[in-house]
Coordinates of C-alpha atoms in Angstrom, one line a residue:
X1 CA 15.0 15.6 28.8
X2 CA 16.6 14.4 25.1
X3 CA 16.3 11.3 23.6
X4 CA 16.6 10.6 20.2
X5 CA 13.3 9.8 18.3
X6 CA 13.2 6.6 17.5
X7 CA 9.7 5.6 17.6
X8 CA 6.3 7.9 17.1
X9 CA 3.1 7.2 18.5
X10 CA 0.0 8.7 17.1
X11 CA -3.0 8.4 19.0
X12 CA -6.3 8.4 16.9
X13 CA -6.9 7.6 13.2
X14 CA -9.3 9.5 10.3
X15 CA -7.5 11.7 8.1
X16 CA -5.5 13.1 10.7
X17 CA -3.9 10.2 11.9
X18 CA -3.1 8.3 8.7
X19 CA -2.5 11.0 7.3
X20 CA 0.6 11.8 9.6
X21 CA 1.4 8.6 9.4
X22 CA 1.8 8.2 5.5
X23 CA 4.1 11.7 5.3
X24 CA 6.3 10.4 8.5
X25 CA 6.6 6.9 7.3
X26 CA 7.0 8.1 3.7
X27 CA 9.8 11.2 4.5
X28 CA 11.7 10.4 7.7
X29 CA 14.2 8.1 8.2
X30 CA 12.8 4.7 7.2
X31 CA 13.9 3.6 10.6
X32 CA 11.6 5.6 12.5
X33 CA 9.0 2.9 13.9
X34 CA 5.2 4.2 13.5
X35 CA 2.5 3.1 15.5
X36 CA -0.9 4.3 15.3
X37 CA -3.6 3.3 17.9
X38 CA -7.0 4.0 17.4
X39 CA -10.4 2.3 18.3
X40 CA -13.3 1.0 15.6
X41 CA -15.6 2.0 18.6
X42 CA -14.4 5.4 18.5
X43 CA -16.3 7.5 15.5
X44 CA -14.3 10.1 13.2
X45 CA -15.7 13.3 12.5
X46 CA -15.2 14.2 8.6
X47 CA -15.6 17.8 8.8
X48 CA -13.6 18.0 5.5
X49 CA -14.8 16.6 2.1
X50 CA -13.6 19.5 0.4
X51 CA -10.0 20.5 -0.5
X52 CA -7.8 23.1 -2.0
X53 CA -5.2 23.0 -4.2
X54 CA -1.9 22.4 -2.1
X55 CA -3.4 18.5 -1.7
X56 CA -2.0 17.7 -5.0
X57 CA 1.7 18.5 -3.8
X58 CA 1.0 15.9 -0.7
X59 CA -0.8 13.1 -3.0
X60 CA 2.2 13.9 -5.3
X61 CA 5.0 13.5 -2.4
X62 CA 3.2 10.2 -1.2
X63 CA 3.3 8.8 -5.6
X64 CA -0.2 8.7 -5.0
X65 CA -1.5 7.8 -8.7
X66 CA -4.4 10.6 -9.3
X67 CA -6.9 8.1 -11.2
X68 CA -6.8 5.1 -8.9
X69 CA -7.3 8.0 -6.0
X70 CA -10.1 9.8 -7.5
X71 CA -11.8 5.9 -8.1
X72 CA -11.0 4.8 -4.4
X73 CA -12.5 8.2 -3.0
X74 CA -15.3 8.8 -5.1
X75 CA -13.5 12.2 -5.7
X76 CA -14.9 14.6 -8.1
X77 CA -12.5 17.7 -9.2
X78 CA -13.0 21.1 -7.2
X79 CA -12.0 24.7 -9.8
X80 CA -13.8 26.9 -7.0
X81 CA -16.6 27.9 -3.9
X82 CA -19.3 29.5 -4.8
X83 CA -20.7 31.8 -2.1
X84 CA -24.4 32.3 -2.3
X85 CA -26.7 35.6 -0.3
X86 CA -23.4 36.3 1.8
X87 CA -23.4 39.9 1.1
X88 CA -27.2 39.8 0.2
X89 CA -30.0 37.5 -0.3
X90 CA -29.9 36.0 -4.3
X91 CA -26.3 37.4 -4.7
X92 CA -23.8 34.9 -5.2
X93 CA -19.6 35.1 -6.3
X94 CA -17.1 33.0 -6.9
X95 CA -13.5 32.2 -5.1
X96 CA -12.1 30.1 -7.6
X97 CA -8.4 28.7 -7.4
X98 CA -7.2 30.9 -10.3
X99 CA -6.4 34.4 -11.2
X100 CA -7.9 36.5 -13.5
X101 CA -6.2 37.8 -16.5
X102 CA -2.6 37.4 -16.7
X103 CA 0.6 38.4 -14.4
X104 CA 1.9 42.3 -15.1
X105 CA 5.4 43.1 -14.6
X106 CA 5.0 45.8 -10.5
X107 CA 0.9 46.1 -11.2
X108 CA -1.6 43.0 -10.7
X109 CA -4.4 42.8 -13.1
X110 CA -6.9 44.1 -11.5
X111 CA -5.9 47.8 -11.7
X112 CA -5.9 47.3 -15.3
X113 CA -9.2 45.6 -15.5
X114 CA -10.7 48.7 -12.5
X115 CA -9.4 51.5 -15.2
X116 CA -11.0 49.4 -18.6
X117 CA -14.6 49.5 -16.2
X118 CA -13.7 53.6 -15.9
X119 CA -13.9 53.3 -19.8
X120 CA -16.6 51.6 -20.2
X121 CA -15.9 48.0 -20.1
X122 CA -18.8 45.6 -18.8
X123 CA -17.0 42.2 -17.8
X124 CA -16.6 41.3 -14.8
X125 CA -12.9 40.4 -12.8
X126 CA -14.1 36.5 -12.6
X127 CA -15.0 36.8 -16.7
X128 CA -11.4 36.8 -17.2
X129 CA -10.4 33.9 -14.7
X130 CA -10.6 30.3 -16.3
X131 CA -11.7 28.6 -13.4
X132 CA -14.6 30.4 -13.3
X133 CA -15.3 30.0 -17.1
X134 CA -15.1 25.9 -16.3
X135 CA -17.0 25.8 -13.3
X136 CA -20.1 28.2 -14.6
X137 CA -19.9 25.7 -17.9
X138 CA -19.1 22.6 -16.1
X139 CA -16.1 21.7 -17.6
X140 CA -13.0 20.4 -16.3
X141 CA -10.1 18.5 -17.9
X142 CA -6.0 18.5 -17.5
X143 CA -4.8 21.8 -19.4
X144 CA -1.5 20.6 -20.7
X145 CA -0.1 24.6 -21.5
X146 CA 3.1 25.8 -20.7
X147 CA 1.8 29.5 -20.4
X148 CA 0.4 30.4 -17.0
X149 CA -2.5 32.5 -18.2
X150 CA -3.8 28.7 -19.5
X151 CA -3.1 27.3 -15.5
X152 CA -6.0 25.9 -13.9
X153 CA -5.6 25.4 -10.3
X154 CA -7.8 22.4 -8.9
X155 CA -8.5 20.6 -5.7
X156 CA -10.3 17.9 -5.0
X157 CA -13.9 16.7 -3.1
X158 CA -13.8 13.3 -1.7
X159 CA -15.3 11.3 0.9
X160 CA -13.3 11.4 4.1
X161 CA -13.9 8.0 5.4
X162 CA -13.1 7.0 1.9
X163 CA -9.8 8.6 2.0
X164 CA -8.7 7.5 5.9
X165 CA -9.3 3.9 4.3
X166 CA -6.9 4.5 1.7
X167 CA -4.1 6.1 3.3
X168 CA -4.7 3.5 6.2
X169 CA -4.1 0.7 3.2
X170 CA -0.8 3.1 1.8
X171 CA 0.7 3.5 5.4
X172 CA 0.1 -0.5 6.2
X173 CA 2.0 -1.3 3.2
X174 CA 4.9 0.8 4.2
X175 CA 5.0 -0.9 7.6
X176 CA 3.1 1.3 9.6
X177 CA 2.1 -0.8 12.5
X178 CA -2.1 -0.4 13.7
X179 CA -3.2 -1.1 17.2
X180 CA -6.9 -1.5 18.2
X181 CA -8.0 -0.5 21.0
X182 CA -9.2 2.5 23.5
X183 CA -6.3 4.4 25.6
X184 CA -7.3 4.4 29.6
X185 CA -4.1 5.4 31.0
X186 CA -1.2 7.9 30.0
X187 CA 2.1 7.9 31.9
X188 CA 4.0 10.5 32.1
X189 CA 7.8 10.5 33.4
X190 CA 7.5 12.2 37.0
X191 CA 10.1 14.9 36.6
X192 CA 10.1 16.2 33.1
X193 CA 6.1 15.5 32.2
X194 CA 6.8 14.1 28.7
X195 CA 4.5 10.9 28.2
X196 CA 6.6 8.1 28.1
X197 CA 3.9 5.5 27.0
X198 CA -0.4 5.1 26.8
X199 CA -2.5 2.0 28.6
X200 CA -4.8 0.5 26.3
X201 CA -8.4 -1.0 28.1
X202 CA -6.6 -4.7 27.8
X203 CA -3.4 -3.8 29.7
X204 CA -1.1 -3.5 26.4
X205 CA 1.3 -0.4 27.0
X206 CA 2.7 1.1 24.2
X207 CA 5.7 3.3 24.7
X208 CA 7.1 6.1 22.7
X209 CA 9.7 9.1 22.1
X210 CA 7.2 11.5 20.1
X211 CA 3.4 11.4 20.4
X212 CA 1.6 12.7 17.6
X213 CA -2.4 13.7 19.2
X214 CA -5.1 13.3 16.6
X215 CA -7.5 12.5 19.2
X216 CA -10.2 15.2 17.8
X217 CA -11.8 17.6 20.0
X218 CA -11.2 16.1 23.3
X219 CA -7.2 16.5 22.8
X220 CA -6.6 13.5 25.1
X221 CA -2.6 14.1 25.0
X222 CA -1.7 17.4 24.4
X223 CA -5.2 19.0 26.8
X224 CA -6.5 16.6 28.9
X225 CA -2.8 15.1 29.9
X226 CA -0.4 18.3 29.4
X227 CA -3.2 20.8 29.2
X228 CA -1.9 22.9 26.7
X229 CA -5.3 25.8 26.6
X230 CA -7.3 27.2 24.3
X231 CA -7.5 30.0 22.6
X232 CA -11.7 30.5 21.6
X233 CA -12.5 33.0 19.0
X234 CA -16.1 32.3 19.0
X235 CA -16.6 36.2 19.7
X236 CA -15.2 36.8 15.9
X237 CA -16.4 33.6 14.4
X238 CA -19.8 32.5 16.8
X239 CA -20.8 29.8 14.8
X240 CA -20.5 26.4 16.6
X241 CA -22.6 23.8 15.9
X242 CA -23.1 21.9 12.1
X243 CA -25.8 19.4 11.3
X244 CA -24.5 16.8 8.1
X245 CA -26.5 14.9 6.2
X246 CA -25.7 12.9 3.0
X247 CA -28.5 13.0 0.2
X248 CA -28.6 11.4 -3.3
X249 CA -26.0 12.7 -5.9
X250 CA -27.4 14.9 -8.6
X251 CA -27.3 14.0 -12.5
X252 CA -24.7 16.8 -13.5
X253 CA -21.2 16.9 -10.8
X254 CA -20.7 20.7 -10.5
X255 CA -16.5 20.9 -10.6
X256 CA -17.5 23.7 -7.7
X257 CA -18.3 23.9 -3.9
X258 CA -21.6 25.6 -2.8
X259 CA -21.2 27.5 0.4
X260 CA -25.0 29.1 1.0
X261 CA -25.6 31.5 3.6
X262 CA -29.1 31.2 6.0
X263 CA -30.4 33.2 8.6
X264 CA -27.5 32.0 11.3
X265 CA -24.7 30.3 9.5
X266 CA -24.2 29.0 6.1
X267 CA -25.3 25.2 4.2
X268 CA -22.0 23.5 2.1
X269 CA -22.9 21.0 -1.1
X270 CA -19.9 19.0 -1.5
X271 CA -20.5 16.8 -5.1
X272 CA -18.6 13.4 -4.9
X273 CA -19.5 10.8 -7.5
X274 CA -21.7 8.5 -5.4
X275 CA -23.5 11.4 -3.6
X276 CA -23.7 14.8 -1.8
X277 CA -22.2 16.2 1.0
X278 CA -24.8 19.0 2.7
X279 CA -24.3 20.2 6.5
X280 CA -25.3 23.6 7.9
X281 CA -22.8 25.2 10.1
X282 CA -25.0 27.7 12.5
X283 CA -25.0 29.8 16.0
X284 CA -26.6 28.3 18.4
X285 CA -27.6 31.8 19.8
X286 CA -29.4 32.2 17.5
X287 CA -30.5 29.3 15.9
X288 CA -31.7 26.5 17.5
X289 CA -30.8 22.7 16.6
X290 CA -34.1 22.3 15.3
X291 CA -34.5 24.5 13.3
X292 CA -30.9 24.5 11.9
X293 CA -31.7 20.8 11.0
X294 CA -34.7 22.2 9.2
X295 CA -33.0 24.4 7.3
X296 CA -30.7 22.0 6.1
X297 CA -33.2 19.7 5.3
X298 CA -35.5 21.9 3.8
X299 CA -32.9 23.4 1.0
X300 CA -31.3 20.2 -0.3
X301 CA -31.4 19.8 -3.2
X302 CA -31.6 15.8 -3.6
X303 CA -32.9 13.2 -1.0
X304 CA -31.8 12.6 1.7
X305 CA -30.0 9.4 2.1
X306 CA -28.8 9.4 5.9
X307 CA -29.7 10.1 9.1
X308 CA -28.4 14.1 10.2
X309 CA -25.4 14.0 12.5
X310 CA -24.9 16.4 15.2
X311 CA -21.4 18.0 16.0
X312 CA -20.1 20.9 18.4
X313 CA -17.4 22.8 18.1
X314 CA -15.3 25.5 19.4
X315 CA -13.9 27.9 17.2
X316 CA -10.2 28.7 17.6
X317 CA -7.2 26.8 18.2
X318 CA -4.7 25.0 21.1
X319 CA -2.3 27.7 22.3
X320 CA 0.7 24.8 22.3
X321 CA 0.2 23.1 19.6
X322 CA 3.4 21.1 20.5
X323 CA 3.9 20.6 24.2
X324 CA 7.1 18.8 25.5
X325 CA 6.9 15.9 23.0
X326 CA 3.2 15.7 21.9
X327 CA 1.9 17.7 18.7
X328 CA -1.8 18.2 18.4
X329 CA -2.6 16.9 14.7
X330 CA -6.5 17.9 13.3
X331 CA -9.4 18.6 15.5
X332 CA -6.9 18.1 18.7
X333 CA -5.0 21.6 17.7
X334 CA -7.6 24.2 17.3
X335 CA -11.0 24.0 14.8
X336 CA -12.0 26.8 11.9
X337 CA -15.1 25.8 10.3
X338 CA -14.8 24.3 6.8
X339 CA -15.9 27.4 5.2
X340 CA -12.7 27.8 2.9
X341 CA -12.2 23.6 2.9
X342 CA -9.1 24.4 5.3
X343 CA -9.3 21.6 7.5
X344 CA -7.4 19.0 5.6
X345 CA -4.9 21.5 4.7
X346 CA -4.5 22.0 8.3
X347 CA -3.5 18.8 9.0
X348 CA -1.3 19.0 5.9
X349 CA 0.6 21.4 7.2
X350 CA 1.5 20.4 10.5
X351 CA 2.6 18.0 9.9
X352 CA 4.9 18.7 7.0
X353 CA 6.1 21.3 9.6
X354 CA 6.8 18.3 11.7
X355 CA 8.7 17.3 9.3
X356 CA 10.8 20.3 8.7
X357 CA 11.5 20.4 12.5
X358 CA 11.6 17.0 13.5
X359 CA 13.8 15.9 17.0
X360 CA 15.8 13.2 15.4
X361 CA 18.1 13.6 18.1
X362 CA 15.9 14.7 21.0
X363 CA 13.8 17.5 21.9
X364 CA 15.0 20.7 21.6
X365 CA 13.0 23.6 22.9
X366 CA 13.7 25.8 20.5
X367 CA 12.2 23.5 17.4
X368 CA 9.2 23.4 19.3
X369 CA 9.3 27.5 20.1
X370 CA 9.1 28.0 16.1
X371 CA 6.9 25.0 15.4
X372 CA 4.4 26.9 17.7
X373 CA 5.3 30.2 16.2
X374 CA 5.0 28.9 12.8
X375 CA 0.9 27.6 13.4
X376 CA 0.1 30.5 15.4
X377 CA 1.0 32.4 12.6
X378 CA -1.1 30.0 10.2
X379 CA -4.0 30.0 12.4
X380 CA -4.1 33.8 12.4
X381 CA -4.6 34.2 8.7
X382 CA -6.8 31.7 7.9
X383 CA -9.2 33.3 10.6
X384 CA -8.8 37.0 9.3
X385 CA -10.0 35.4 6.0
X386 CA -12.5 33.7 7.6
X387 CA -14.0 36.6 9.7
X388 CA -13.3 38.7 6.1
X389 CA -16.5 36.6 4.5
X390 CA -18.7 37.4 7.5
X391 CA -17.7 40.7 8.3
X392 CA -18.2 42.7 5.0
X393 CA -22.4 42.0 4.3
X394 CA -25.5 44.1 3.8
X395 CA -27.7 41.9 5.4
X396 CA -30.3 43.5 7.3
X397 CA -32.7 40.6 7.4
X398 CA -31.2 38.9 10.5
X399 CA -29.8 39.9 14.0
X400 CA -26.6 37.3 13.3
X401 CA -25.2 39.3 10.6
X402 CA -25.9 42.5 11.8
X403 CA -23.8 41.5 14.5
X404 CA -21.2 39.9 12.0
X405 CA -20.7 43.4 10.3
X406 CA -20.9 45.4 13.6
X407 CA -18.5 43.4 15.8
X408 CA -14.4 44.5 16.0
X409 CA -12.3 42.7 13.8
X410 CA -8.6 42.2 14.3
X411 CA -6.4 45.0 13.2
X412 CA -4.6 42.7 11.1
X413 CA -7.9 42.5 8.8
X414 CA -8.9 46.1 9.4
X415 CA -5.7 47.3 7.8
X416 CA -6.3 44.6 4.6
X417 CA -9.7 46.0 4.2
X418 CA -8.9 49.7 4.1
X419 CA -5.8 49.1 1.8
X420 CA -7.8 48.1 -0.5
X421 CA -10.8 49.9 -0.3
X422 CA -8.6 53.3 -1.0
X423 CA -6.2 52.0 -2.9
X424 CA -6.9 48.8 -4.8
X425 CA -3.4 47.1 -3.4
X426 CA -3.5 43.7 -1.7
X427 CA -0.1 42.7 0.1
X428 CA 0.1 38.8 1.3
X429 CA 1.5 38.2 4.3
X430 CA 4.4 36.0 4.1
X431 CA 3.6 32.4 4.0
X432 CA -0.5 33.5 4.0
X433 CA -2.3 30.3 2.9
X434 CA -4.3 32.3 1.0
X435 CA -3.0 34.3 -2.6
X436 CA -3.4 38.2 -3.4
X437 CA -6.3 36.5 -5.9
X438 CA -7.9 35.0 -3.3
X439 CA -8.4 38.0 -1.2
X440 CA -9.3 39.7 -4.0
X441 CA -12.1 37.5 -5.1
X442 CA -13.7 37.7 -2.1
X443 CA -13.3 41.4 -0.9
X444 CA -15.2 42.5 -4.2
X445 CA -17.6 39.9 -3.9
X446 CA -18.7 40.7 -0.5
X447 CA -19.2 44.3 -2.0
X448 CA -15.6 46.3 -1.5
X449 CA -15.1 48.6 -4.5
X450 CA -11.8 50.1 -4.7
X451 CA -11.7 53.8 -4.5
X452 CA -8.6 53.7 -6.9
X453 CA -6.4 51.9 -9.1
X454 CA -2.7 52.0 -9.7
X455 CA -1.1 54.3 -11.7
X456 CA 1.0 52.1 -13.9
X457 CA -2.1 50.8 -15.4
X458 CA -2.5 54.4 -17.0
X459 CA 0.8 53.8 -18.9
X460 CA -1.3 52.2 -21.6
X461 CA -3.6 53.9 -24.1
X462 CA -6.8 53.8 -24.1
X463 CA -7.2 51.5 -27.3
X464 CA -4.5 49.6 -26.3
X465 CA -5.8 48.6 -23.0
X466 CA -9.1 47.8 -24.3
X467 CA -7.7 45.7 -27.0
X468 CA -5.7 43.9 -24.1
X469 CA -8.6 43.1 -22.3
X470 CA -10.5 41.8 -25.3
X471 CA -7.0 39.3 -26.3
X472 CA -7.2 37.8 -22.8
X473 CA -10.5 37.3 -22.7
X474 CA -10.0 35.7 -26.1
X475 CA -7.5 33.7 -24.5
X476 CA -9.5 32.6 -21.6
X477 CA -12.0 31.1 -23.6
X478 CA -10.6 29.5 -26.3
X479 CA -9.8 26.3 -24.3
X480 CA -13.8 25.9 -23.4
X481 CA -14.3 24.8 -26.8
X482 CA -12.2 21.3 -26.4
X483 CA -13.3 20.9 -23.0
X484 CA -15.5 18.0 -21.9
X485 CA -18.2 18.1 -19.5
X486 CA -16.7 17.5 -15.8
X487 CA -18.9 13.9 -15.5
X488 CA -17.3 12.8 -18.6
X489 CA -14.0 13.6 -17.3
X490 CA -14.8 11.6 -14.2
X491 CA -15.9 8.2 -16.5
X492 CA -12.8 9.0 -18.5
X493 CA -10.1 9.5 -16.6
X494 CA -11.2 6.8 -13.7
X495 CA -12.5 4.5 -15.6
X496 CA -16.0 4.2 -14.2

């Protein structure tokens, strides 16, 4: 069945939904007509107040001006995670956006910094990464350098809610079109199964050519009409509950996320300028609601200022993400736990995929083959990473993470490991989400030591290398000086 898409439907608001509906609106053809229907009655689930750095291209795509955004979000600005007792108890490292030191011509950084240690050098990889000079000092401000060793890579923390609101107010203005209500009906066209319009409680029907689901968990369109599966990776990543609770904001805004491991999951601190974001994502195998709500409420680290909020999940993701002429947008297309602040760039992507493979003139099967190829793909990696964080620890303390470091891990990770275990050499897959730095920061953190280094890096003399490392350094610090706090960024730049 092809028609030519001349009107999209997205079911379900939050980030997912106006989010879709500001790229759509803002890209395609101006005259695609875009409805969104979504219910007040019907509560979001903001899984993801923390960002990464890619969320700058889309605000930049949309002419989203960065001040009056940070203001309407209470955003504060995000240089890196900090991981706290994941490979031991009162252990912590940094994944920053950045890269340490500078780019080398066939040999990353790294070998040359693993040969200096050999010689005696004490610093660490992350003493040479400016993001992590910024976030340990609490500085943050707009490097205006032309030379990449000077980049620093940023992201943002905001409040969802805050941020549905806004793009709602962007899309409206555009001439998206909102409908309130709850669906109760979908009709699909008997032969070919491709919805042809959803019955709101009142009787309205609203017809479409392409339905966009960002109906959360339940996946009204894409599962519970055209049953598209599941696939669950709860055996790699078991964690599937998360208790959230807001709490007071502290009197210095940390430019960082804190990700702090517990007996059966991990506790996030997301800083925004009006308060904190804490949850604790656990296993419910072995942990029980009550006492993950404990936990979290035992370690934060300002008062609560909320009542805890309960949410299930499934780890994994929808094995069609586009199914005859629904795509599953946010919670609806599969669910990895915010542990590297992926969610919103989930949604980010699909639907800029959507974008690069949208049915202007109908439905082709074989746009919908690759747009399914492409997430499966996307999916994959950010789980590997994912599993990476849990897998590699020397915790003995609790039965979870023996079981985290025991359990089989995909080949696909195994071989990443190994590589760089013997031989120091990270290789990104194509299109990985996540840069050689990235994987990096994290394999050494979580306690991989790299057996060897490449042998480029011995094309330099002893002095010369040392005297290297001791000019980027240098280098690296220098801009610390000039730097203001991260708060007096905030009052700066927004105006507050």
């Amino acid at each position: 069945m092809k028609k030519a898409t001349k009107k999209v439907v997205i079911v379900g608001g939050g980030t997912a939904g106006w989010l879709s509906a500001s790229l759509l609106k803002r890209l395609i053809d101006s005259s695609i007509e875009i409805e969104l229907v979504e219910s007040d009655a019907i509560g979001t689930i903001g899984v993801g107040e923390a960002t990464i750095p890619p969320i700058r291209l889309l605000n930049n795509v949309l002419g989203i001006n960065e001040a009056e955004f940070l203001k309407e979000t209470k955003a504060t600005m995000k240089l890196a995670i900090k991981f706290e007792n994941w490979r031991v108890k009162g252990e912590g490292y940094f994944h920053t956006f950045g890269a340490a030191g500078k780019s080398m011509a066939f040999c990353p950084f790294h070998h040359f910094w693993k040969r200096a240690k050999s010689l005696g050098l004490k610093e660490s990889l992350w003493d040479y990464d400016l993001n992590y000079l910024c976030a340990k000092e609490g500085k943050f401000a707009h490097i205006n350098s032309k030379d990449p060793i000077l980049e620093l890579a940023y992201a943002y923390h905001f409040d969802a809610s805050l941020y549905a609101n806004y793009l709602r107010k962007f899309c409206e203005k555009l001439g998206v079109v909102r409908t309130e209500g709850k669906i109760n009906q979908v009709v699909q066209h008997q032969q070919s199964g491709f919805i042809e319009k959803v019955v709101l409680e009142n009787g309205q029907a609203i017809e479409g050519d392409l339905f966009i689901d960002c109906s959360g968990f339940k996946g009204l369109l894409i599962q519970e009409t055209l049953g598209a599966g599941y696939d669950d990776w709860s055996h790699w990543l078991p964690c599937d509950r998360a208790v959230a609770v807001p709490s007071e904001r502290l009197d210095e805004t940390l430019p960082y996320t804190r990700s702090i491991a517990h007996d059966a999951g991990w506790q996030w601190r997301i800083p925004l300028q009006h308060r904190n974001g804490n949850g604790h994502v656990y296993c419910s195998s072995h942990c029980s609601d009550d006492q993950a709500m404990d936990t979290l409420m035992n370690n934060l680290d300002s008062a609560p200022i909320g009542d805890p909020k309960l949410i299930r999940f499934k780890t994994g993701r929808r094995r069609k993400q586009w199914s005859k002429n629904v795509v599953a947008v946010g919670l609806s297309s599969g669910f990895l736990e915010p542990l590297e602040s992926t969610s919103i760039h989930l949604i980010q992507s699909a639907v800029v995929r959507l974008v690069h493979l949208f049915p202007h003139v109908g439905i082709e099967q074989t746009n919908v083959d690759e747009y399914n190829k492409q997430s499966e793909i996307e999916y994959d990696q950010i789980r590997d990473f994912l599993i990476l964080h849990y897998h590699l620890n020397e915790r003995n303390d609790t039965q979870f993470w023996r079981n985290m470091r025991e359990m089989e891990i995909p080949q696909s990770l195994s071989h990443k490991m190994e590589l760089f275990r013997k031989t120091g050499k990270i290789f990104r897959e194509q299109n990985d989400l996540f840069l050689e730095s990235s994987w990096l920061q994290v394999m050494l953190g979580q306690g991989i030591e790299p057996e060897d280094y490449h042998p480029i890096a011995n094309n330099m003399s002893e002095e010369n290398l040392l005297k290297m490392m001791q000019n980027i350094s240098q280098i690296k610090n220098e801009p610390l000086k000039q730097l203001s706090s991260h708060d007096e960024f905030l009052t700066r730049f927004c105006g507050l």
